[in-house]
PDB file of C-alpha atoms (C1' of nucleotides) in Angstrom:
ATOM      1  CA  MET D 276     -11.371 247.229 174.781  1.00  0.00           C
ATOM      2  CA  ALA D 277     -13.620 245.339 172.490  1.00  0.00           C
ATOM      3  CA  PRO D 278     -12.429 242.076 170.873  1.00  0.00           C
ATOM      4  CA  ALA D 279     -10.310 242.781 167.826  1.00  0.00           C
ATOM      5  CA  ALA D 280     -11.649 239.758 165.927  1.00  0.00           C
ATOM      6  CA  PRO D 281     -15.444 239.358 165.829  1.00  0.00           C
ATOM      7  CA  ASP D 282     -16.502 235.730 165.486  1.00  0.00           C
ATOM      8  CA  ALA D 283     -19.055 236.690 162.862  1.00  0.00           C
ATOM      9  CA  GLU D 284     -16.309 237.831 160.542  1.00  0.00           C
ATOM     10  CA  ARG D 285     -13.808 235.093 161.264  1.00  0.00           C
ATOM     11  CA  GLY D 286     -14.109 232.227 158.791  1.00  0.00           C
ATOM     12  CA  VAL D 287     -14.254 229.016 160.743  1.00  0.00           C
ATOM     13  CA  TYR D 288     -16.136 226.655 158.422  1.00  0.00           C
ATOM     14  CA  GLY D 289     -14.848 224.832 155.361  1.00  0.00           C
ATOM     15  CA  ILE D 290     -16.939 224.685 152.185  1.00  0.00           C
ATOM     16  CA  SER D 291     -18.167 221.151 152.942  1.00  0.00           C
ATOM     17  CA  VAL D 292     -19.300 221.932 156.475  1.00  0.00           C
ATOM     18  CA  ALA D 293     -20.780 225.266 155.385  1.00  0.00           C
ATOM     19  CA  ALA D 294     -22.707 223.511 152.604  1.00  0.00           C
ATOM     20  CA  GLU D 295     -24.190 221.029 155.050  1.00  0.00           C
ATOM     21  CA  LEU D 296     -25.067 223.736 157.573  1.00  0.00           C
ATOM     22  CA  VAL D 297     -27.026 225.697 154.976  1.00  0.00           C
ATOM     23  CA  GLY D 298     -28.343 222.586 153.231  1.00  0.00           C
ATOM     24  CA  MET D 299     -26.714 223.242 149.865  1.00  0.00           C
ATOM     25  CA  GLY D 300     -24.238 221.418 147.680  1.00  0.00           C
ATOM     26  CA  VAL D 301     -20.613 222.516 147.677  1.00  0.00           C
ATOM     27  CA  GLN D 302     -20.869 223.182 143.967  1.00  0.00           C
ATOM     28  CA  ASN D 303     -23.691 225.652 144.656  1.00  0.00           C
ATOM     29  CA  LEU D 304     -21.629 227.613 147.157  1.00  0.00           C
ATOM     30  CA  ARG D 305     -18.860 227.954 144.575  1.00  0.00           C
ATOM     31  CA  LEU D 306     -21.381 229.109 141.993  1.00  0.00           C
ATOM     32  CA  TYR D 307     -22.735 231.755 144.359  1.00  0.00           C
ATOM     33  CA  GLU D 308     -19.215 232.985 144.989  1.00  0.00           C
ATOM     34  CA  ALA D 309     -18.567 233.091 141.240  1.00  0.00           C
ATOM     35  CA  ARG D 310     -21.773 235.106 140.856  1.00  0.00           C
ATOM     36  CA  GLY D 311     -20.575 237.632 143.436  1.00  0.00           C
ATOM     37  CA  LEU D 312     -23.229 236.775 146.012  1.00  0.00           C
ATOM     38  CA  LEU D 313     -20.552 236.489 148.681  1.00  0.00           C
ATOM     39  CA  GLU D 314     -16.805 236.403 149.063  1.00  0.00           C
ATOM     40  CA  PRO D 315     -15.514 233.924 151.629  1.00  0.00           C
ATOM     41  CA  VAL D 316     -11.999 234.467 152.903  1.00  0.00           C
ATOM     42  CA  ARG D 317      -9.450 232.537 150.891  1.00  0.00           C
ATOM     43  CA  THR D 318      -6.767 230.819 152.899  1.00  0.00           C
ATOM     44  CA  ASP D 319      -4.277 228.023 152.700  1.00  0.00           C
ATOM     45  CA  GLY D 320      -3.545 228.075 149.028  1.00  0.00           C
ATOM     46  CA  GLY D 321      -7.025 228.646 147.707  1.00  0.00           C
ATOM     47  CA  THR D 322      -9.400 226.978 150.134  1.00  0.00           C
ATOM     48  CA  ARG D 323     -12.496 228.944 151.064  1.00  0.00           C
ATOM     49  CA  ARG D 324     -13.178 229.708 154.693  1.00  0.00           C
ATOM     50  CA  TYR D 325     -16.806 230.620 155.479  1.00  0.00           C
ATOM     51  CA  SER D 326     -17.585 232.835 158.476  1.00  0.00           C
ATOM     52  CA  ALA D 327     -20.834 232.920 160.472  1.00  0.00           C
ATOM     53  CA  ASN D 328     -21.676 236.066 158.519  1.00  0.00           C
ATOM     54  CA  ASP D 329     -21.219 234.171 155.245  1.00  0.00           C
ATOM     55  CA  LEU D 330     -23.452 231.350 156.490  1.00  0.00           C
ATOM     56  CA  ALA D 331     -26.184 233.873 157.273  1.00  0.00           C
ATOM     57  CA  ARG D 332     -25.790 235.252 153.761  1.00  0.00           C
ATOM     58  CA  LEU D 333     -26.043 231.758 152.263  1.00  0.00           C
ATOM     59  CA  ARG D 334     -29.275 231.216 154.173  1.00  0.00           C
ATOM     60  CA  ARG D 335     -30.557 234.538 152.808  1.00  0.00           C
ATOM     61  CA  ILE D 336     -29.689 233.308 149.311  1.00  0.00           C
ATOM     62  CA  GLY D 337     -31.690 230.133 149.812  1.00  0.00           C
ATOM     63  CA  ASP D 338     -34.616 232.095 151.158  1.00  0.00           C
ATOM     64  CA  LEU D 339     -34.598 234.584 148.283  1.00  0.00           C
ATOM     65  CA  LEU D 340     -34.155 231.690 145.838  1.00  0.00           C
ATOM     66  CA  GLY D 341     -37.301 230.093 147.199  1.00  0.00           C
ATOM     67  CA  ALA D 342     -39.035 233.443 146.918  1.00  0.00           C
ATOM     68  CA  GLY D 343     -38.594 233.236 143.156  1.00  0.00           C
ATOM     69  CA  LEU D 344     -35.562 235.484 142.752  1.00  0.00           C
ATOM     70  CA  ASN D 345     -32.636 234.537 140.519  1.00  0.00           C
ATOM     71  CA  LEU D 346     -28.961 234.787 141.427  1.00  0.00           C
ATOM     72  CA  ALA D 347     -28.672 238.204 139.783  1.00  0.00           C
ATOM     73  CA  GLY D 348     -31.599 239.576 141.784  1.00  0.00           C
ATOM     74  CA  ILE D 349     -30.320 238.013 144.976  1.00  0.00           C
ATOM     75  CA  GLY D 350     -26.961 239.694 144.469  1.00  0.00           C
ATOM     76  CA  MET D 351     -28.675 243.056 144.164  1.00  0.00           C
ATOM     77  CA  VAL D 352     -30.801 242.398 147.246  1.00  0.00           C
ATOM     78  CA  LEU D 353     -27.793 241.359 149.299  1.00  0.00           C
ATOM     79  CA  ASP D 354     -25.946 244.470 148.186  1.00  0.00           C
ATOM     80  CA  LEU D 355     -28.866 246.657 149.207  1.00  0.00           C
ATOM     81  CA  GLU D 356     -29.147 244.833 152.516  1.00  0.00           C
ATOM     82  CA  VAL D 357     -25.520 245.633 153.323  1.00  0.00           C
ATOM     83  CA  GLU D 358     -25.936 249.203 152.175  1.00  0.00           C
ATOM     84  CA  ASN D 359     -29.051 249.604 154.294  1.00  0.00           C
ATOM     85  CA  ALA D 360     -27.288 248.258 157.359  1.00  0.00           C
ATOM     86  CA  ARG D 361     -24.378 250.604 156.734  1.00  0.00           C
ATOM     87  CA  LEU D 362     -26.631 253.629 156.364  1.00  0.00           C
ATOM     88  CA  ARG D 363     -28.601 252.706 159.446  1.00  0.00           C
ATOM     89  CA  ALA D 364     -25.464 252.228 161.512  1.00  0.00           C
ATOM     90  CA  ALA D 365     -23.995 255.544 160.357  1.00  0.00           C
ATOM     91  CA  LYS D 366     -27.292 257.346 160.898  1.00  0.00           C
ATOM     92  CA  GLN D 367     -27.998 256.350 164.474  1.00  0.00           C
ATOM     93  CA  GLY D 368     -24.381 256.552 165.482  1.00  0.00           C
ATOM     94  CA  PRO D 369     -22.984 258.738 168.305  1.00  0.00           C
ATOM     95  CA  ARG D 370     -25.946 261.078 168.310  1.00  0.00           C
ATOM     96  CA  THR D 371     -29.201 261.348 170.189  1.00  0.00           C
ATOM     97  CA  SER D 372     -31.311 259.650 167.605  1.00  0.00           C
ATOM     98  CA  GLN D 373     -34.945 258.749 167.984  1.00  0.00           C
TER      99      GLN D 373
ATOM    100  C1'  DC B 215     -10.079 221.081 147.964  1.00  0.00           C
ATOM    101  C1'  DT B 216     -10.204 223.418 143.067  1.00  0.00           C
ATOM    102  C1'  DT B 217     -11.901 224.234 138.463  1.00  0.00           C
ATOM    103  C1'  DC B 218     -14.554 222.754 134.156  1.00  0.00           C
ATOM    104  C1'  DT B 219     -17.916 220.484 131.297  1.00  0.00           C
ATOM    105  C1'  DG B 220     -22.133 217.885 130.644  1.00  0.00           C
ATOM    106  C1'  DA B 221     -26.936 216.971 131.274  1.00  0.00           C
ATOM    107  C1'  DC B 222     -31.446 217.532 133.678  1.00  0.00           C
ATOM    108  C1'  DA B 223     -35.762 219.912 135.985  1.00  0.00           C
TER     109       DA B 223
ATOM    110  C1'  DT G 293     -32.224 229.634 135.113  1.00  0.00           C
ATOM    111  C1'  DG G 294     -30.502 226.858 138.689  1.00  0.00           C
ATOM    112  C1'  DT G 295     -29.039 222.335 140.361  1.00  0.00           C
ATOM    113  C1'  DC G 296     -26.773 217.890 140.220  1.00  0.00           C
ATOM    114  C1'  DA G 297     -23.068 214.863 138.479  1.00  0.00           C
ATOM    115  C1'  DG G 298     -18.832 213.415 136.791  1.00  0.00           C
ATOM    116  C1'  DG G 299     -13.849 213.809 135.689  1.00  0.00           C
ATOM    117  C1'  DA G 300      -9.070 216.100 135.678  1.00  0.00           C
TER     118       DA G 300
END
DNA sequence: CTTCTGACA
DNA sequence: TGTCAGGA
């Protein structure tokens, strides 16, 4: 069957490596998490573990930030993005869609 | 690594 | 408002 653990959901990066990959400071990533923009998996007594999916979200945050949106607006956009993906996936599921 | 406070653009 | 910086 299909792999039980998708790489995109498995946190493999620490906060410092994730911050460098997205080009942001570690303090910023913690602020985004405090704002509810994303929720990295917490392991090992409180250390954050960022997955490839979280890195993509961090890049989206930086892009929306540059677009002139604030953290509150970005959080709403990210929420709608996830909701849209969920609706789209449920819509064109096991049925002869367009 | 974590959390908080302070100051700056 | 968001980011950077320091200290505990």
